Tab-separated table of C-alpha atoms in Angstrom:
chain	number	residue	atom	x	y	z
A	12	MET	CA	3.461	4.861	23.700
A	13	VAL	CA	3.571	2.174	21.040
A	14	LYS	CA	6.847	0.357	20.909
A	15	MET	CA	7.866	-0.807	17.376
A	16	ILE	CA	10.434	-2.958	15.659
A	17	MET	CA	11.576	-1.697	12.330
A	18	HIS	CA	12.196	-4.614	9.967
A	19	GLY	CA	14.561	-3.491	7.265
A	20	CYS	CA	15.653	-0.393	9.277
A	21	ASN	CA	18.762	0.428	7.244
A	22	GLY	CA	17.031	0.598	3.948
A	23	LYS	CA	15.805	3.830	2.385
A	24	MET	CA	12.251	3.429	3.756
A	25	GLY	CA	13.551	2.121	7.132
A	26	GLN	CA	15.524	5.344	7.517
A	27	VAL	CA	12.566	7.549	6.406
A	28	ILE	CA	10.419	5.836	9.069
A	29	SER	CA	13.098	6.222	11.688
A	30	GLY	CA	13.152	9.883	11.075
A	31	ILE	CA	9.271	10.116	11.312
A	32	CYS	CA	9.126	8.240	14.561
A	33	LYS	CA	11.661	10.615	16.058
A	34	GLU	CA	9.214	13.423	15.646
A	35	ASP	CA	6.195	11.355	16.864
A	36	SER	CA	5.565	11.268	20.650
A	37	GLU	CA	3.033	8.414	20.195
A	38	ILE	CA	5.533	5.757	18.854
A	39	GLU	CA	9.063	4.730	19.506
A	40	ILE	CA	11.303	2.390	17.611
A	41	VAL	CA	12.891	0.103	20.180
A	42	ALA	CA	14.825	-2.261	17.895
A	43	GLY	CA	15.750	-2.674	14.207
A	44	VAL	CA	16.411	-5.607	11.881
A	45	ASP	CA	18.679	-5.422	8.889
A	46	PRO	CA	21.479	-7.587	7.541
A	47	TYR	CA	23.487	-4.479	6.944
A	48	THR	CA	24.462	-3.158	10.376
A	49	GLY	CA	26.823	-0.372	9.258
A	50	LEU	CA	24.489	2.507	9.990
A	51	LYS	CA	24.211	4.113	13.422
A	52	ASN	CA	20.715	4.340	14.840
A	53	ASP	CA	19.185	5.374	18.141
A	54	TYR	CA	18.180	1.835	18.786
A	55	PRO	CA	19.772	-1.703	18.722
A	56	VAL	CA	19.989	-3.365	15.281
A	57	PHE	CA	20.021	-7.112	14.815
A	58	ALA	CA	21.130	-8.809	11.576
A	59	ARG	CA	18.338	-11.460	11.783
A	60	ILE	CA	14.816	-11.168	13.161
A	61	ASP	CA	15.318	-14.336	15.230
A	62	ASP	CA	18.155	-12.580	17.106
A	63	CYS	CA	15.906	-9.744	18.269
A	64	THR	CA	15.206	-10.102	22.013
A	65	VAL	CA	13.608	-6.662	22.479
A	66	LYS	CA	9.894	-6.514	23.482
A	67	ALA	CA	7.671	-4.568	21.325
A	68	ASP	CA	4.026	-3.989	20.415
A	69	VAL	CA	4.202	-4.138	16.636
A	70	VAL	CA	6.532	-4.708	13.708
A	71	VAL	CA	6.691	-2.609	10.550
A	72	ASP	CA	8.277	-4.450	7.619
A	73	PHE	CA	9.984	-2.612	4.737
A	74	ALA	CA	12.614	-5.202	3.778
A	75	ALA	CA	12.971	-7.837	1.023
A	76	ALA	CA	10.488	-10.549	-0.044
A	77	PRO	CA	12.700	-13.474	0.930
A	78	ALA	CA	12.787	-12.174	4.555
A	79	VAL	CA	8.999	-12.275	5.034
A	80	ASP	CA	8.800	-15.957	5.737
A	81	ASP	CA	11.077	-15.735	8.828
A	82	LEU	CA	9.404	-12.502	9.869
A	83	LEU	CA	5.964	-14.132	9.957
A	84	ASP	CA	7.238	-17.151	11.927
A	85	TYR	CA	8.828	-14.682	14.409
A	86	CYS	CA	5.682	-12.633	14.704
A	87	ILE	CA	3.470	-15.629	15.204
A	88	ALA	CA	5.782	-17.009	17.916
A	89	GLN	CA	5.898	-13.622	19.722
A	90	LYS	CA	2.187	-12.896	19.096
A	91	LEU	CA	3.246	-9.649	17.523
A	92	PRO	CA	1.097	-7.640	14.978
A	93	VAL	CA	2.821	-6.788	11.818
A	94	VAL	CA	2.430	-4.113	9.123
A	95	LEU	CA	3.606	-5.645	5.896
A	96	CYS	CA	4.903	-3.108	3.397
A	97	THR	CA	7.296	-5.329	1.419
A	98	THR	CA	6.106	-5.822	-2.145
A	99	GLY	CA	6.805	-8.650	-4.669
A	100	LEU	CA	5.527	-11.418	-2.446
A	101	SER	CA	4.938	-14.803	-4.288
A	102	GLU	CA	1.556	-16.523	-4.337
A	103	GLN	CA	2.829	-18.877	-1.645
A	104	GLN	CA	3.821	-16.111	0.555
A	105	LEU	CA	0.537	-14.242	0.103
A	106	ALA	CA	-1.314	-17.420	1.175
A	107	ARG	CA	1.031	-17.663	4.169
A	108	VAL	CA	0.029	-14.065	5.098
A	109	GLU	CA	-3.540	-15.086	5.164
A	110	GLU	CA	-2.738	-18.150	7.303
A	111	ALA	CA	-0.799	-15.895	9.707
A	112	ALA	CA	-3.668	-13.531	10.156
A	113	LYS	CA	-5.539	-16.366	11.946
A	114	ASP	CA	-2.951	-16.037	14.702
A	115	ILE	CA	-1.838	-12.451	14.722
A	116	ALA	CA	-3.059	-9.007	13.360
A	117	VAL	CA	-1.618	-8.439	9.932
A	118	LEU	CA	-2.051	-5.305	7.949
A	119	LYS	CA	-1.169	-5.267	4.290
A	120	SER	CA	-2.187	-2.799	1.690
A	121	ALA	CA	-1.374	-2.047	-1.998
A	122	ASN	CA	-0.386	1.467	-1.070
A	123	MET	CA	0.472	2.777	2.497
A	124	SER	CA	-0.250	6.392	1.673
A	125	LEU	CA	-3.087	7.862	3.761
A	126	GLY	CA	-4.125	10.092	0.880
A	127	ILE	CA	-4.432	7.139	-1.583
A	128	ASN	CA	-6.612	5.238	0.773
A	129	LEU	CA	-8.844	8.216	1.471
A	130	LEU	CA	-9.009	8.654	-2.338
A	131	MET	CA	-10.319	5.068	-2.659
A	132	ASP	CA	-13.210	5.827	-0.240
A	133	LEU	CA	-14.124	8.967	-2.226
A	134	LEU	CA	-13.934	7.157	-5.533
A	135	GLN	CA	-16.487	4.523	-4.401
A	136	LYS	CA	-18.948	7.281	-3.584
A	137	ALA	CA	-18.288	9.055	-6.953
A	138	ALA	CA	-18.647	5.789	-8.874
A	139	GLN	CA	-21.876	4.947	-7.356
A	140	MET	CA	-23.382	8.290	-8.488
A	141	LEU	CA	-21.608	9.022	-11.673
A	142	ALA	CA	-21.104	5.681	-13.509
A	143	PRO	CA	-24.816	4.884	-13.670
A	144	ALA	CA	-25.388	8.475	-14.981
A	145	GLY	CA	-23.263	7.680	-17.939
A	146	PHE	CA	-19.811	9.016	-16.796
A	147	ASP	CA	-16.763	7.153	-18.316
A	148	MET	CA	-13.967	6.121	-15.918
A	149	GLU	CA	-10.267	6.418	-16.709
A	150	ILE	CA	-7.158	5.998	-14.569
A	151	VAL	CA	-3.862	7.539	-15.601
A	152	GLU	CA	-0.782	6.656	-13.459
A	153	LYS	CA	2.695	8.003	-13.734
A	154	HIS	CA	5.958	6.684	-12.170
A	155	HIS	CA	9.690	6.878	-12.583
A	156	ASN	CA	11.494	5.216	-15.494
A	157	GLN	CA	12.864	2.421	-13.225
A	158	LYS	CA	9.503	0.882	-12.251
A	159	VAL	CA	9.102	-2.314	-14.035
A	160	ASP	CA	5.429	-3.139	-13.470
A	161	ALA	CA	2.587	-1.458	-15.329
A	162	PRO	CA	-0.011	-0.653	-14.400
A	163	SER	CA	1.045	0.008	-10.962
A	164	GLY	CA	-0.438	-2.001	-7.970
A	165	THR	CA	-2.032	1.218	-6.760
A	166	ALA	CA	-3.818	1.832	-10.141
A	167	LEU	CA	-5.190	-1.698	-9.990
A	168	ALA	CA	-6.310	-1.026	-6.414
A	169	LEU	CA	-8.124	2.122	-7.451
A	170	ALA	CA	-9.821	0.173	-10.306
A	171	ASP	CA	-10.821	-2.544	-7.908
A	172	SER	CA	-12.244	0.148	-5.659
A	173	LEU	CA	-14.440	1.471	-8.476
A	174	ASN	CA	-15.533	-2.124	-9.365
A	175	GLU	CA	-16.385	-2.909	-5.693
A	176	ALA	CA	-18.541	0.236	-5.492
A	177	LEU	CA	-20.443	-0.903	-8.691
A	178	GLU	CA	-20.787	-4.531	-7.423
A	179	ASN	CA	-19.438	-5.875	-10.625
A	180	ALA	CA	-16.374	-7.450	-12.081
A	181	TYR	CA	-15.624	-5.393	-15.284
A	182	ALA	CA	-12.530	-6.105	-17.232
A	183	TYR	CA	-9.946	-3.438	-17.201
A	184	GLN	CA	-8.792	-1.947	-20.464
A	185	TYR	CA	-4.996	-1.374	-20.425
A	186	ASP	CA	-4.248	-0.679	-24.052
A	187	ARG	CA	-6.845	0.393	-26.712
A	188	THR	CA	-4.466	0.052	-29.700
A	189	LYS	CA	-5.139	-3.662	-29.985
A	190	ASP	CA	-8.998	-3.454	-29.695
A	191	ARG	CA	-10.148	-0.641	-32.046
A	192	LYS	CA	-13.713	-0.315	-30.863
A	193	LYS	CA	-15.778	2.124	-28.822
A	194	ARG	CA	-15.698	1.827	-25.154
A	195	GLU	CA	-18.228	-0.227	-23.305
A	196	LYS	CA	-20.475	1.055	-20.432
A	197	TYR	CA	-18.642	0.807	-17.003
A	198	GLU	CA	-15.315	0.017	-18.751
A	199	ILE	CA	-12.357	1.118	-16.687
A	200	GLY	CA	-9.378	2.303	-18.727
A	201	ILE	CA	-5.951	2.317	-17.138
A	202	GLN	CA	-2.920	4.114	-18.735
A	203	ALA	CA	0.625	3.835	-17.509
A	204	VAL	CA	3.297	6.567	-18.046
A	205	ARG	CA	6.965	5.923	-17.107
A	206	GLY	CA	9.567	8.662	-17.104
A	207	GLY	CA	12.120	10.617	-15.151
A	208	ASN	CA	11.973	10.254	-11.356
A	209	ILE	CA	8.265	10.692	-10.838
A	210	VAL	CA	7.615	9.265	-7.375
A	211	GLY	CA	3.951	8.439	-8.095
A	212	GLU	CA	0.957	10.155	-9.528
A	213	HIS	CA	-2.534	8.696	-9.912
A	214	GLU	CA	-5.426	10.533	-11.602
A	215	VAL	CA	-8.939	9.118	-11.834
A	216	ILE	CA	-11.168	10.788	-14.476
A	217	PHE	CA	-14.949	10.733	-14.700
A	218	ALA	CA	-15.875	12.054	-18.049
A	219	GLY	CA	-19.490	12.833	-18.811
A	220	MET	CA	-21.522	14.864	-21.219
A	221	ASP	CA	-20.190	18.455	-21.157
A	222	GLU	CA	-18.436	18.006	-17.782
A	223	VAL	CA	-15.396	16.163	-16.366
A	224	ILE	CA	-14.566	15.445	-12.752
A	225	GLU	CA	-10.874	14.544	-11.789
A	226	PHE	CA	-9.453	13.038	-8.704
A	227	LYS	CA	-5.678	13.283	-8.323
A	228	HIS	CA	-3.021	12.096	-5.832
A	229	THR	CA	0.625	13.122	-6.294
A	230	ALA	CA	3.420	11.710	-4.074
A	231	TYR	CA	6.440	14.021	-3.948
A	232	SER	CA	8.536	11.743	-1.863
A	233	LYS	CA	8.407	8.281	-0.316
A	234	ALA	CA	7.824	9.826	3.049
A	235	VAL	CA	4.045	9.622	2.378
A	236	PHE	CA	4.317	5.908	2.440
A	237	GLY	CA	6.468	5.901	5.641
A	238	LYS	CA	3.892	8.232	7.455
A	239	GLY	CA	1.128	5.824	6.443
A	240	ALA	CA	3.076	2.780	7.810
A	241	VAL	CA	3.630	4.650	11.168
A	242	GLU	CA	-0.023	5.381	11.495
A	243	ALA	CA	-0.832	1.831	10.585
A	244	ALA	CA	1.508	0.643	13.338
A	245	LYS	CA	-0.250	2.760	15.879
A	246	PHE	CA	-3.606	1.328	14.670
A	247	LEU	CA	-2.585	-2.271	14.719
A	248	ALA	CA	-0.855	-2.342	18.029
A	249	GLY	CA	-3.095	-4.412	20.483
A	250	ARG	CA	-5.451	-5.556	17.729
A	251	ALA	CA	-6.981	-8.946	17.641
A	252	PRO	CA	-5.891	-11.407	15.166
A	253	GLY	CA	-7.078	-10.843	11.550
A	254	ARG	CA	-6.415	-9.387	8.178
A	255	TYR	CA	-6.477	-5.540	8.083
A	256	ASP	CA	-5.655	-2.810	5.442
A	257	MET	CA	-5.198	0.837	5.187
A	258	SER	CA	-8.959	1.356	4.724
A	259	ASP	CA	-9.368	0.321	8.368
A	260	VAL	CA	-6.804	3.007	9.408
A	261	VAL	CA	-8.504	5.843	7.530
A	262	ALA	CA	-12.076	4.738	8.385
């Protein structure tokens, strides 16, 4: 059984993952870390990562960006693989992640959903066949009205996946109201919708002559990201140092 430390255990995602692990016989949370210790958990909770003395096989991080620096120091010192799910890291922190991967196994992905990462693989196959045949590519992403970034990181990752498949670096078209001209071949359009409490919806459209093919992923709750993080933790435990992402988990 994989023994896991939950970094950010008393946050929303930390509690979601705690519930998932309770029902999974292959993994156990042996300790949690969170500055707020007011919640009762089935495992000991430490206010700081440096205070954690419990032995584990892997750490899953769903905390806040400022806490990532100390987390990486701890994981390197303990030789612990880490699944980094916290977003909003600075350029300096992202560079530090790459450095840490020389000493420990680090898994970081734009989206932790198993479905999204499978979708990326399917999109590459579709792009290789359809784009050269003249199909236009459009991405429409929808999120709740509190999301501040647009387009979403996942939409950009989907676009990157299409570009990688075509072995090119095409500019993405976010807003056509400024450039009033016909679309270019291999152009990738990205449209962002913000409203209500939509958890996350991504649709990739291949539009050809007289036929349209659509790939769509809808997240109905944040549990899909928690499930992906747990599967990533099981995958990463015992891995050699290096940089991994969710495509390695679903491969």
